[in-house]
GROMACS .gro file of C-alpha atoms in nm:
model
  291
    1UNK     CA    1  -1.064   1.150   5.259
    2UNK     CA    2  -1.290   1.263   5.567
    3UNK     CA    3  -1.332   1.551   5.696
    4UNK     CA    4  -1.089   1.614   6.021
    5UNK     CA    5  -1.290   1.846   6.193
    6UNK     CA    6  -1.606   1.651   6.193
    7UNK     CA    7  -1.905   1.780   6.022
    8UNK     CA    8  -1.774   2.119   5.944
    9UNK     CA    9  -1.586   2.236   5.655
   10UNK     CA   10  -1.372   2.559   5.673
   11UNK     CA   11  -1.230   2.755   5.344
   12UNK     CA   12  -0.968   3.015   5.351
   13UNK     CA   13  -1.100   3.360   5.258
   14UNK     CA   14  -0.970   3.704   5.210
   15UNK     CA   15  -1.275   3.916   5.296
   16UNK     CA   16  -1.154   4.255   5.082
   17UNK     CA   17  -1.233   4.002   4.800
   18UNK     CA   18  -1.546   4.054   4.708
   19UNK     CA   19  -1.494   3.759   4.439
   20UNK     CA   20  -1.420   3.524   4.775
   21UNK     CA   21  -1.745   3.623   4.950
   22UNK     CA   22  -1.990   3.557   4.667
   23UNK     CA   23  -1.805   3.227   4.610
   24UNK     CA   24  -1.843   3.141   4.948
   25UNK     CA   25  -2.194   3.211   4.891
   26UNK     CA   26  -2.213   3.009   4.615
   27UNK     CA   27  -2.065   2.738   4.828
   28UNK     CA   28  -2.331   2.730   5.073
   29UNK     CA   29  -2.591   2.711   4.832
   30UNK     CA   30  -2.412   2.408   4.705
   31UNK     CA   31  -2.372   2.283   4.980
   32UNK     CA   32  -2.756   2.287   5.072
   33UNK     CA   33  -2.842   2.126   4.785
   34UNK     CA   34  -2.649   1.858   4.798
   35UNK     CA   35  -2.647   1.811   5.170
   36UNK     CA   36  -3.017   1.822   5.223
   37UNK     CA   37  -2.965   2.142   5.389
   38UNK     CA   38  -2.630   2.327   5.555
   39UNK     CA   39  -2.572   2.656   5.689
   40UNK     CA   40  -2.290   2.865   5.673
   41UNK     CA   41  -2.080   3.165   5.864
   42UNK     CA   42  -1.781   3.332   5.853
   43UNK     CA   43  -1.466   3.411   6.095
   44UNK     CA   44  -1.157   3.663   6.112
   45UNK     CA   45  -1.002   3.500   5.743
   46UNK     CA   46  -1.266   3.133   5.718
   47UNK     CA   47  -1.585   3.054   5.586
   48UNK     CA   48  -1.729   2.754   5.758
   49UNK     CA   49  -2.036   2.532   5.633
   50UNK     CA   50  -2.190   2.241   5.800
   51UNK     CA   51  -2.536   2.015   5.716
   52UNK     CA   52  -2.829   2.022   5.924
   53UNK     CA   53  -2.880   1.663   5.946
   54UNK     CA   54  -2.640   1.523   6.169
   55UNK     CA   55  -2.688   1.207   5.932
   56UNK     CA   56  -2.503   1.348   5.682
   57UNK     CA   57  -2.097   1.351   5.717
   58UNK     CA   58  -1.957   1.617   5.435
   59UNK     CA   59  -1.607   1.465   5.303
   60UNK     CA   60  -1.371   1.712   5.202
   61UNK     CA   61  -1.381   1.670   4.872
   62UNK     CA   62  -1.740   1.622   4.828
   63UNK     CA   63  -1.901   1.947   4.684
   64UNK     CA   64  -1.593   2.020   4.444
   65UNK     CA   65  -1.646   1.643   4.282
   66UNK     CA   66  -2.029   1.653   4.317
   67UNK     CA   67  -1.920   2.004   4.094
   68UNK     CA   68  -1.689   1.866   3.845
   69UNK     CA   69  -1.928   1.587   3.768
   70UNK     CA   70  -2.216   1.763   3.767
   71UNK     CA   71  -2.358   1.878   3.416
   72UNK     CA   72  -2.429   2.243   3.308
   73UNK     CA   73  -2.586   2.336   3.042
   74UNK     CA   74  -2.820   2.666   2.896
   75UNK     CA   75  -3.196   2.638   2.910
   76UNK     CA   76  -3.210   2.594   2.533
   77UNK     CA   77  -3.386   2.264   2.403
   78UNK     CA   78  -3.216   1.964   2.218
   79UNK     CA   79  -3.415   2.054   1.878
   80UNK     CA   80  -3.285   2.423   1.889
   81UNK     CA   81  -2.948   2.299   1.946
   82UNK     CA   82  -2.988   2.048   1.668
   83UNK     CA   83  -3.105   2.294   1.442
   84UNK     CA   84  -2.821   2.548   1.572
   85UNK     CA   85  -2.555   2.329   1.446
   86UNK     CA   86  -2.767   2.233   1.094
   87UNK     CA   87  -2.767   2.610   0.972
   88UNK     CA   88  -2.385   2.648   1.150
   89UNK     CA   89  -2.277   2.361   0.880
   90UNK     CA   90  -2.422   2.558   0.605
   91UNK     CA   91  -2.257   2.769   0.421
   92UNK     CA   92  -2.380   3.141   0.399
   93UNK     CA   93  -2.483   3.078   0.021
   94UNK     CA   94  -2.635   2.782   0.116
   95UNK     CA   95  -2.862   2.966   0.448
   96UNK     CA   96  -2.930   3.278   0.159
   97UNK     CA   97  -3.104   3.024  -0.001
   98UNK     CA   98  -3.370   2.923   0.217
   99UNK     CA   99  -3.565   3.239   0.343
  100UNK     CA  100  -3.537   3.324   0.724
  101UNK     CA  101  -3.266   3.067   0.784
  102UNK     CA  102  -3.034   3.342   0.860
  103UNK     CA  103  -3.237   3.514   1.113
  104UNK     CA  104  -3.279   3.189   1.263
  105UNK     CA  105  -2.908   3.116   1.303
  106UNK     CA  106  -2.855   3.438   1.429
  107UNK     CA  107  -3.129   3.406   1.701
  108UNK     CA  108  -3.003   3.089   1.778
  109UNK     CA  109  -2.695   3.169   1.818
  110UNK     CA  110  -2.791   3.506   2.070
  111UNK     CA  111  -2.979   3.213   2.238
  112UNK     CA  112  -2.676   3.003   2.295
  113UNK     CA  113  -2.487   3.337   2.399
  114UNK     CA  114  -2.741   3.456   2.639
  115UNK     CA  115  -2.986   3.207   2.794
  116UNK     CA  116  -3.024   3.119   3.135
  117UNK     CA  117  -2.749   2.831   3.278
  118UNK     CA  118  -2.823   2.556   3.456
  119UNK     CA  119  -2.671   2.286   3.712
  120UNK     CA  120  -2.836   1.979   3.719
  121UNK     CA  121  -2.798   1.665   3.973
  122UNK     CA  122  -2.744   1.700   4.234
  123UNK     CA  123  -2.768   2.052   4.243
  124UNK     CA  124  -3.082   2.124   4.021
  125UNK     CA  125  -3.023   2.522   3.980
  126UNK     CA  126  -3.152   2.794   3.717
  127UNK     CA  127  -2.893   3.073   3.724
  128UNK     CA  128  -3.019   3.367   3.549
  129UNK     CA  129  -2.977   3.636   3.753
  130UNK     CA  130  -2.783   3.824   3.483
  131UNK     CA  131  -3.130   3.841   3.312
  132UNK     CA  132  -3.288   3.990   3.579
  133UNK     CA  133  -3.282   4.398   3.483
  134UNK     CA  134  -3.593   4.468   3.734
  135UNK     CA  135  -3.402   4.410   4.085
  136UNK     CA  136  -3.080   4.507   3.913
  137UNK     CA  137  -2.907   4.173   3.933
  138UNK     CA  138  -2.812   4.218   3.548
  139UNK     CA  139  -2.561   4.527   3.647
  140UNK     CA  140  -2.273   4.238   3.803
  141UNK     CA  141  -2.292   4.096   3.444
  142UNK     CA  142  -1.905   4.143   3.396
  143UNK     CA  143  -1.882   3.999   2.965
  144UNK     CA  144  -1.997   4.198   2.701
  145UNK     CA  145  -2.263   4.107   2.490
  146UNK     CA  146  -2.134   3.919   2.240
  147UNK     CA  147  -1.969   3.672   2.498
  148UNK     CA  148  -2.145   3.322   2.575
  149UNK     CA  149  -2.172   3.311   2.920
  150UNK     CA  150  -2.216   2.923   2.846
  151UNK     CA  151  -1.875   2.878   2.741
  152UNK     CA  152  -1.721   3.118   3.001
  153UNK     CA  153  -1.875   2.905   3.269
  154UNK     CA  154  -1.783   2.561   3.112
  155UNK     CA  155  -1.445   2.684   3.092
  156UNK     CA  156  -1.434   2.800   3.486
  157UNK     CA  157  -1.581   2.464   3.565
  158UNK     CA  158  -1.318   2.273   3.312
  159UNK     CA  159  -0.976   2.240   3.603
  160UNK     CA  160  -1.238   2.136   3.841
  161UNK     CA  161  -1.388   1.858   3.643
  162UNK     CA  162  -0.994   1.718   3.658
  163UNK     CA  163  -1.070   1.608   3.993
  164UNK     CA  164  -0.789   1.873   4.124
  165UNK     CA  165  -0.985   2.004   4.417
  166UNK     CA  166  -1.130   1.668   4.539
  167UNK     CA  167  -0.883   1.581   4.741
  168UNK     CA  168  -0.724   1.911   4.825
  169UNK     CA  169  -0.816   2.068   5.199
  170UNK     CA  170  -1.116   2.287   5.171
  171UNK     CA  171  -0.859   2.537   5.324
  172UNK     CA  172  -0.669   2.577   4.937
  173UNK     CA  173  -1.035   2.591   4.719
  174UNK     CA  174  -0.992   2.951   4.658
  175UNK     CA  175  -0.661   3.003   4.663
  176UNK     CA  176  -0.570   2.685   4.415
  177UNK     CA  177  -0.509   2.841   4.042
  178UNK     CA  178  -0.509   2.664   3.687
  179UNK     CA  179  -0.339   2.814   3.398
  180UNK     CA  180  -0.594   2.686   3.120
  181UNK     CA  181  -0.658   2.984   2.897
  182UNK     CA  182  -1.024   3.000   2.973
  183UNK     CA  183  -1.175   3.344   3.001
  184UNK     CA  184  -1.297   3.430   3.412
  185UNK     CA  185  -1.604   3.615   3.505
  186UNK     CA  186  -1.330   3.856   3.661
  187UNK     CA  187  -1.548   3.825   3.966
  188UNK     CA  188  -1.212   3.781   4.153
  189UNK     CA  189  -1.061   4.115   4.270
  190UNK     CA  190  -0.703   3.979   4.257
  191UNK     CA  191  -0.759   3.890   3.887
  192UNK     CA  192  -0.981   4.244   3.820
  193UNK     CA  193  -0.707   4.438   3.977
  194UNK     CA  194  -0.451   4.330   3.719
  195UNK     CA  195  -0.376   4.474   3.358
  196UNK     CA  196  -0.555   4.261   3.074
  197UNK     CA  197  -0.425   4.227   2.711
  198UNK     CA  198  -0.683   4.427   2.640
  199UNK     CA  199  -0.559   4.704   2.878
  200UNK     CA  200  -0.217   4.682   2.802
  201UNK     CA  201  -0.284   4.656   2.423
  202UNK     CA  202  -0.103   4.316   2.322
  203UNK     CA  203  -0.175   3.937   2.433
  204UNK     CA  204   0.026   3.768   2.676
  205UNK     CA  205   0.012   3.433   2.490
  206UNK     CA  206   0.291   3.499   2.200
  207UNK     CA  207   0.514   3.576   2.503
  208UNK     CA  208   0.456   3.282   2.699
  209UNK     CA  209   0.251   3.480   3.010
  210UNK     CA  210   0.011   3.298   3.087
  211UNK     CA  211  -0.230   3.495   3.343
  212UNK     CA  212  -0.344   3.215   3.640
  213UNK     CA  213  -0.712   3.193   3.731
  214UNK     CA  214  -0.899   3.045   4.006
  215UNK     CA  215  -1.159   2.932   3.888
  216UNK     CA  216  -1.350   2.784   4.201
  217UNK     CA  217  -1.410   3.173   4.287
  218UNK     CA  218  -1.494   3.270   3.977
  219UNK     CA  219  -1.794   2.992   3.898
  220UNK     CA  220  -1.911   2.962   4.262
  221UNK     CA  221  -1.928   3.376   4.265
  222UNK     CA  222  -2.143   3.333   3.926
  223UNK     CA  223  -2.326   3.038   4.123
  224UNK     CA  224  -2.338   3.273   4.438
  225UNK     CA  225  -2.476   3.588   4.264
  226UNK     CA  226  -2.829   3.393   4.218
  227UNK     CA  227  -2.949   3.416   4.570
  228UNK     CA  228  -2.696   3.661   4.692
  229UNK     CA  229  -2.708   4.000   4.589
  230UNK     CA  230  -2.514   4.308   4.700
  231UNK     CA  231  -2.688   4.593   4.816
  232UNK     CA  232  -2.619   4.947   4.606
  233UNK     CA  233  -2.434   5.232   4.835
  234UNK     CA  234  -2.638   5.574   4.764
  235UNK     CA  235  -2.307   5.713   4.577
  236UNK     CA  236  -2.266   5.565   4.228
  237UNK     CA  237  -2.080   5.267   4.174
  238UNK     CA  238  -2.066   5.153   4.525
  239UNK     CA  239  -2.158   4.851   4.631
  240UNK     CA  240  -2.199   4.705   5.000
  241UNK     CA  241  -2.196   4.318   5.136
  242UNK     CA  242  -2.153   4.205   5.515
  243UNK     CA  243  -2.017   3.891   5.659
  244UNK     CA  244  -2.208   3.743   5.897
  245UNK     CA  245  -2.098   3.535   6.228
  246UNK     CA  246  -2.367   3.332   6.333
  247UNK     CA  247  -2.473   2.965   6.129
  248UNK     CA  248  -2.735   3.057   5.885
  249UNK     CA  249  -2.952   2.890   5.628
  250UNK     CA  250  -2.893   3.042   5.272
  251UNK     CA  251  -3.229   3.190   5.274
  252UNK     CA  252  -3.181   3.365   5.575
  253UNK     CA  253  -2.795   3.424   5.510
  254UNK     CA  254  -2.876   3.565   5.162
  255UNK     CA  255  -3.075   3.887   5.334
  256UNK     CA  256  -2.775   3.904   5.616
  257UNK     CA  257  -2.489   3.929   5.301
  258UNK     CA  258  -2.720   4.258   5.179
  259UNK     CA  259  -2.652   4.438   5.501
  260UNK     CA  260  -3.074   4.385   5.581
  261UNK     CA  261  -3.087   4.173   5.878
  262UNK     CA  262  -3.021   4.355   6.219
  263UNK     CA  263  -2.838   4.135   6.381
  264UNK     CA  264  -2.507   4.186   6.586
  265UNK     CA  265  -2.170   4.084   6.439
  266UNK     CA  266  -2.201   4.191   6.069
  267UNK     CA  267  -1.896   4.311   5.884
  268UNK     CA  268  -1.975   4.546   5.647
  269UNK     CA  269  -1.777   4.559   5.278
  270UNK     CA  270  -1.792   4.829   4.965
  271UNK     CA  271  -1.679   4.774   4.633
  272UNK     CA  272  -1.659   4.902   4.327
  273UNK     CA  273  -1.635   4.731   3.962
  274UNK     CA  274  -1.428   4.836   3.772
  275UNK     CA  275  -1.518   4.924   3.353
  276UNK     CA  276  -1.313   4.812   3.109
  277UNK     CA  277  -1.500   4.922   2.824
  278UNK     CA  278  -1.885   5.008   2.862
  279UNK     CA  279  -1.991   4.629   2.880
  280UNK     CA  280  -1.662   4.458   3.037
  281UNK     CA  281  -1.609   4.478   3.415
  282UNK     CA  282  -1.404   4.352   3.677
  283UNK     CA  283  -1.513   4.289   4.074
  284UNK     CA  284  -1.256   4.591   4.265
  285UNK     CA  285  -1.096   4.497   4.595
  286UNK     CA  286  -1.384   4.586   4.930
  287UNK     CA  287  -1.330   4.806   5.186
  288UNK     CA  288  -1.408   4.783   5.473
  289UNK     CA  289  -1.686   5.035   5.656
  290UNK     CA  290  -1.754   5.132   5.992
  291UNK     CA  291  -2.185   5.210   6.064
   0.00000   0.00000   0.00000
Protein backbone atom coordinates (compact mmCIF):
# COMPACT_ATOMS: atom_id res chain seq x y z
CA UNK A 1 0.00 0.00 0.00
CA UNK A 2 1.54 3.62 -0.58
CA UNK A 3 1.75 6.11 1.40
CA UNK A 4 -1.33 8.78 0.90
CA UNK A 5 0.32 11.69 2.00
CA UNK A 6 3.33 11.42 -0.16
CA UNK A 7 6.67 11.06 1.33
CA UNK A 8 5.69 11.62 4.87
CA UNK A 9 4.55 9.24 7.39
CA UNK A 10 2.53 10.43 10.48
CA UNK A 11 1.96 8.14 13.82
CA UNK A 12 -0.52 8.85 16.45
CA UNK A 13 1.09 9.82 19.78
CA UNK A 14 0.05 10.67 23.23
CA UNK A 15 2.90 12.92 24.37
CA UNK A 16 2.31 12.32 28.47
CA UNK A 17 3.64 8.87 27.30
CA UNK A 18 6.92 8.88 27.75
CA UNK A 19 6.91 5.13 26.31
CA UNK A 20 5.36 6.90 22.88
CA UNK A 21 8.16 9.48 22.60
CA UNK A 22 11.16 7.17 22.90
CA UNK A 23 9.37 4.87 20.41
CA UNK A 24 8.95 7.52 18.16
CA UNK A 25 12.52 7.99 18.58
CA UNK A 26 13.26 4.72 17.91
CA UNK A 27 11.25 5.11 14.77
CA UNK A 28 13.28 7.73 13.32
CA UNK A 29 16.35 6.02 13.83
CA UNK A 30 14.80 3.22 11.88
CA UNK A 31 13.75 5.01 9.65
CA UNK A 32 17.27 6.55 8.80
CA UNK A 33 18.70 3.49 8.46
CA UNK A 34 16.70 2.06 6.26
CA UNK A 35 15.83 5.11 4.26
CA UNK A 36 19.32 6.33 3.65
CA UNK A 37 18.55 9.09 5.89
CA UNK A 38 14.97 10.74 7.27
CA UNK A 39 14.21 13.25 9.73
CA UNK A 40 11.58 13.51 12.05
CA UNK A 41 9.20 16.11 14.19
CA UNK A 42 6.37 16.19 16.12
CA UNK A 43 2.78 18.07 16.21
CA UNK A 44 -0.18 18.75 18.80
CA UNK A 45 -0.90 14.50 19.10
CA UNK A 46 1.60 13.16 15.58
CA UNK A 47 4.97 12.25 15.02
CA UNK A 48 5.89 12.71 11.41
CA UNK A 49 9.08 11.20 9.55
CA UNK A 50 10.10 11.68 6.04
CA UNK A 51 13.59 10.60 3.92
CA UNK A 52 15.98 13.00 2.72
CA UNK A 53 16.30 11.71 -0.65
CA UNK A 54 13.41 12.60 -2.54
CA UNK A 55 14.31 9.21 -4.44
CA UNK A 56 13.12 7.29 -1.87
CA UNK A 57 9.09 6.84 -1.48
CA UNK A 58 8.45 5.29 2.29
CA UNK A 59 5.29 2.80 1.93
CA UNK A 60 3.30 2.56 4.88
CA UNK A 61 4.13 -0.51 5.89
CA UNK A 62 7.71 -0.43 5.19
CA UNK A 63 9.71 0.04 8.50
CA UNK A 64 7.27 -2.32 10.57
CA UNK A 65 8.03 -5.31 7.80
CA UNK A 66 11.68 -4.23 7.25
CA UNK A 67 11.25 -4.84 11.48
CA UNK A 68 9.52 -8.07 11.60
CA UNK A 69 11.92 -9.53 9.11
CA UNK A 70 14.78 -8.22 10.32
CA UNK A 71 17.00 -10.53 12.66
CA UNK A 72 18.06 -9.72 16.30
CA UNK A 73 20.22 -11.35 18.06
CA UNK A 74 22.93 -10.74 21.33
CA UNK A 75 26.55 -10.04 20.53
CA UNK A 76 27.53 -13.51 21.72
CA UNK A 77 29.42 -15.77 19.08
CA UNK A 78 28.09 -19.04 17.39
CA UNK A 79 30.82 -21.26 19.38
CA UNK A 80 29.66 -19.77 22.81
CA UNK A 81 26.20 -20.45 21.89
CA UNK A 82 27.14 -23.93 20.77
CA UNK A 83 28.87 -24.60 23.78
CA UNK A 84 25.89 -22.87 25.87
CA UNK A 85 23.52 -25.45 24.78
CA UNK A 86 26.34 -28.56 25.14
CA UNK A 87 26.74 -27.97 29.04
CA UNK A 88 22.64 -26.95 29.12
CA UNK A 89 22.10 -30.80 27.83
CA UNK A 90 24.20 -32.06 30.57
CA UNK A 91 23.08 -33.06 33.46
CA UNK A 92 24.45 -31.38 36.73
CA UNK A 93 26.28 -34.78 37.63
CA UNK A 94 27.45 -34.96 34.38
CA UNK A 95 28.97 -30.82 34.33
CA UNK A 96 30.39 -31.84 38.26
CA UNK A 97 32.36 -34.04 36.44
CA UNK A 98 34.43 -32.08 34.26
CA UNK A 99 36.14 -29.21 36.31
CA UNK A 100 35.04 -25.55 35.49
CA UNK A 101 32.19 -26.66 33.28
CA UNK A 102 29.85 -25.21 35.73
CA UNK A 103 31.31 -21.86 35.94
CA UNK A 104 31.27 -21.90 32.34
CA UNK A 105 27.54 -22.56 31.99
CA UNK A 106 26.85 -20.13 34.42
CA UNK A 107 28.90 -17.38 32.62
CA UNK A 108 27.39 -18.34 29.62
CA UNK A 109 24.32 -18.21 30.57
CA UNK A 110 24.80 -14.33 32.40
CA UNK A 111 26.15 -13.80 28.81
CA UNK A 112 23.01 -14.80 27.07
CA UNK A 113 21.05 -12.76 29.88
CA UNK A 114 23.01 -9.66 29.60
CA UNK A 115 24.97 -8.93 26.40
CA UNK A 116 24.54 -6.26 24.12
CA UNK A 117 21.44 -6.79 21.28
CA UNK A 118 21.67 -6.30 17.97
CA UNK A 119 19.51 -5.54 14.66
CA UNK A 120 21.00 -6.52 11.66
CA UNK A 121 19.96 -5.75 7.82
CA UNK A 122 18.85 -3.41 7.10
CA UNK A 123 19.18 -1.73 10.18
CA UNK A 124 22.77 -2.76 11.37
CA UNK A 125 22.42 -1.48 15.19
CA UNK A 126 24.36 -2.35 18.57
CA UNK A 127 21.92 -1.54 21.38
CA UNK A 128 23.64 -1.55 24.59
CA UNK A 129 22.86 1.35 26.19
CA UNK A 130 21.64 -0.55 29.27
CA UNK A 131 25.41 -1.33 29.70
CA UNK A 132 26.39 1.98 29.70
CA UNK A 133 26.69 2.92 33.77
CA UNK A 134 29.18 6.02 32.94
CA UNK A 135 26.51 8.49 31.18
CA UNK A 136 23.80 6.80 33.20
CA UNK A 137 21.95 5.17 30.34
CA UNK A 138 21.91 1.81 32.49
CA UNK A 139 19.35 3.58 35.17
CA UNK A 140 16.09 3.13 32.29
CA UNK A 141 17.04 -0.62 32.52
CA UNK A 142 13.40 -1.56 33.64
CA UNK A 143 14.10 -6.02 34.20
CA UNK A 144 15.88 -7.24 36.96
CA UNK A 145 18.92 -8.99 36.68
CA UNK A 146 18.16 -12.26 36.22
CA UNK A 147 15.89 -11.40 33.13
CA UNK A 148 17.31 -11.93 29.44
CA UNK A 149 16.79 -8.90 27.85
CA UNK A 150 17.26 -11.18 24.63
CA UNK A 151 14.16 -12.94 25.10
CA UNK A 152 12.16 -9.89 26.35
CA UNK A 153 12.98 -8.18 23.11
CA UNK A 154 12.32 -11.26 20.81
CA UNK A 155 9.11 -11.53 22.44
CA UNK A 156 8.15 -7.58 21.82
CA UNK A 157 9.29 -8.10 18.29
CA UNK A 158 7.24 -11.65 17.98
CA UNK A 159 3.25 -9.89 16.89
CA UNK A 160 5.22 -7.76 14.62
CA UNK A 161 7.03 -10.45 12.77
CA UNK A 162 3.12 -11.67 11.96
CA UNK A 163 3.06 -9.08 9.45
CA UNK A 164 0.13 -7.29 11.65
CA UNK A 165 1.41 -3.77 11.33
CA UNK A 166 2.44 -3.91 7.61
CA UNK A 167 -0.45 -2.99 6.29
CA UNK A 168 -2.08 -1.09 9.11
CA UNK A 169 -1.97 3.05 8.81
CA UNK A 170 1.08 4.34 10.50
CA UNK A 171 -1.68 6.31 12.43
CA UNK A 172 -2.64 2.72 14.67
CA UNK A 173 1.42 1.57 15.24
CA UNK A 174 1.26 2.54 18.78
CA UNK A 175 -1.96 2.19 19.66
CA UNK A 176 -2.39 -1.56 17.98
CA UNK A 177 -2.09 -4.26 21.04
CA UNK A 178 -1.35 -8.16 20.94
CA UNK A 179 -2.30 -10.35 23.74
CA UNK A 180 0.76 -12.87 23.43
CA UNK A 181 1.99 -13.39 26.97
CA UNK A 182 5.39 -11.97 26.32
CA UNK A 183 6.92 -9.92 29.09
CA UNK A 184 7.20 -5.70 27.96
CA UNK A 185 10.05 -3.49 28.83
CA UNK A 186 7.10 -1.58 30.69
CA UNK A 187 8.53 1.36 28.83
CA UNK A 188 4.81 2.19 28.08
CA UNK A 189 3.19 4.40 30.77
CA UNK A 190 -0.30 3.01 30.08
CA UNK A 191 1.05 -0.52 30.77
CA UNK A 192 3.48 0.87 33.94
CA UNK A 193 0.52 2.59 35.37
CA UNK A 194 -1.43 -0.63 35.83
CA UNK A 195 -1.29 -3.31 38.75
CA UNK A 196 1.03 -6.40 37.81
CA UNK A 197 0.56 -9.98 39.20
CA UNK A 198 3.31 -9.24 40.97
CA UNK A 199 1.65 -6.16 42.60
CA UNK A 200 -1.52 -7.56 43.17
CA UNK A 201 -0.01 -10.88 44.45
CA UNK A 202 -1.66 -13.61 42.06
CA UNK A 203 -1.34 -14.17 38.11
CA UNK A 204 -3.90 -13.16 35.82
CA UNK A 205 -3.46 -16.24 33.59
CA UNK A 206 -5.50 -19.03 35.76
CA UNK A 207 -8.33 -16.45 35.46
CA UNK A 208 -8.30 -15.91 31.92
CA UNK A 209 -6.94 -11.93 32.11
CA UNK A 210 -4.85 -11.60 29.85
CA UNK A 211 -3.01 -8.03 30.21
CA UNK A 212 -2.66 -6.45 26.30
CA UNK A 213 0.70 -5.06 25.24
CA UNK A 214 1.86 -2.94 22.51
CA UNK A 215 4.61 -3.98 21.66
CA UNK A 216 5.72 -1.54 18.76
CA UNK A 217 6.24 1.05 21.80
CA UNK A 218 7.79 -1.09 23.88
CA UNK A 219 10.80 -2.44 21.34
CA UNK A 220 11.10 0.84 19.38
CA UNK A 221 11.40 2.73 23.05
CA UNK A 222 14.24 -0.03 23.82
CA UNK A 223 15.49 0.74 20.11
CA UNK A 224 14.97 4.56 20.87
CA UNK A 225 16.81 4.69 24.25
CA UNK A 226 20.29 4.08 22.24
CA UNK A 227 20.67 7.50 20.80
CA UNK A 228 18.01 9.18 22.81
CA UNK A 229 18.47 9.79 26.26
CA UNK A 230 16.44 11.76 28.81
CA UNK A 231 17.96 14.37 30.65
CA UNK A 232 17.89 13.95 34.81
CA UNK A 233 15.66 16.87 36.63
CA UNK A 234 17.93 18.14 39.73
CA UNK A 235 15.17 16.49 42.20
CA UNK A 236 15.52 12.70 42.40
CA UNK A 237 13.73 10.56 40.20
CA UNK A 238 12.76 13.11 37.71
CA UNK A 239 13.31 12.88 34.43
CA UNK A 240 12.82 15.55 31.51
CA UNK A 241 12.36 15.03 27.47
CA UNK A 242 11.05 17.77 24.91
CA UNK A 243 9.30 17.39 21.65
CA UNK A 244 10.57 19.19 19.07
CA UNK A 245 8.68 20.97 15.95
CA UNK A 246 11.00 21.50 13.34
CA UNK A 247 12.36 18.30 10.77
CA UNK A 248 15.49 17.05 12.29
CA UNK A 249 18.13 14.46 11.60
CA UNK A 250 18.41 11.90 14.55
CA UNK A 251 21.73 13.21 15.43
CA UNK A 252 20.64 16.53 15.79
CA UNK A 253 17.05 15.49 17.10
CA UNK A 254 18.67 13.21 19.72
CA UNK A 255 20.33 16.51 21.62
CA UNK A 256 16.77 18.50 20.97
CA UNK A 257 14.71 15.31 22.90
CA UNK A 258 17.35 16.13 26.07
CA UNK A 259 16.02 19.62 26.41
CA UNK A 260 19.93 20.88 25.05
CA UNK A 261 19.31 22.57 21.87
CA UNK A 262 17.96 26.25 22.15
CA UNK A 263 15.74 26.35 19.73
CA UNK A 264 12.07 27.76 19.74
CA UNK A 265 9.09 25.38 19.88
CA UNK A 266 10.26 22.66 22.37
CA UNK A 267 7.75 21.00 24.62
CA UNK A 268 9.14 20.11 27.63
CA UNK A 269 8.05 16.55 29.57
CA UNK A 270 8.99 15.02 33.30
CA UNK A 271 8.62 11.66 34.36
CA UNK A 272 9.15 9.50 36.82
CA UNK A 273 9.69 5.50 36.86
CA UNK A 274 8.14 3.90 38.88
CA UNK A 275 9.99 0.79 41.33
CA UNK A 276 8.51 -2.23 41.61
CA UNK A 277 11.01 -3.90 43.57
CA UNK A 278 14.70 -2.47 43.68
CA UNK A 279 15.57 -3.78 40.07
CA UNK A 280 11.94 -3.77 38.30
CA UNK A 281 10.59 -0.47 36.94
CA UNK A 282 7.96 0.89 34.98
CA UNK A 283 8.10 4.30 32.58
CA UNK A 284 5.27 6.82 34.81
CA UNK A 285 2.93 9.01 32.79
CA UNK A 286 5.01 12.88 31.79
CA UNK A 287 3.98 16.00 32.75
CA UNK A 288 4.09 18.56 31.23
CA UNK A 289 6.46 21.80 32.35
CA UNK A 290 6.40 25.30 31.72
CA UNK A 291 10.46 27.09 31.56
Amino acid sequence: MNNQSGQTVCIDIDPTNPGQFFACCGLLELADRSWNGAEGWFDTYTFSMRPLSAVATPSTGQLAAELGRCRLTNIMTEQQLTRLEELAAMTKKERAAVPGSENERSELERLRRESALILHDPFNIQIDWFLDSRSGGNRFKTWAGQQSVVDIARAMKRPIETGAWDSLSPKRWLSQTTDDDGLPFNFDSDLGGQASALDVGFSFDPLGMASKTRPLIELAAFIGLQRFRPRPDAKDNRFLFALWDLPLTPQIASVAASDMLAMPGLRVFEFRLLYRTKYLKSFLSAQPISR
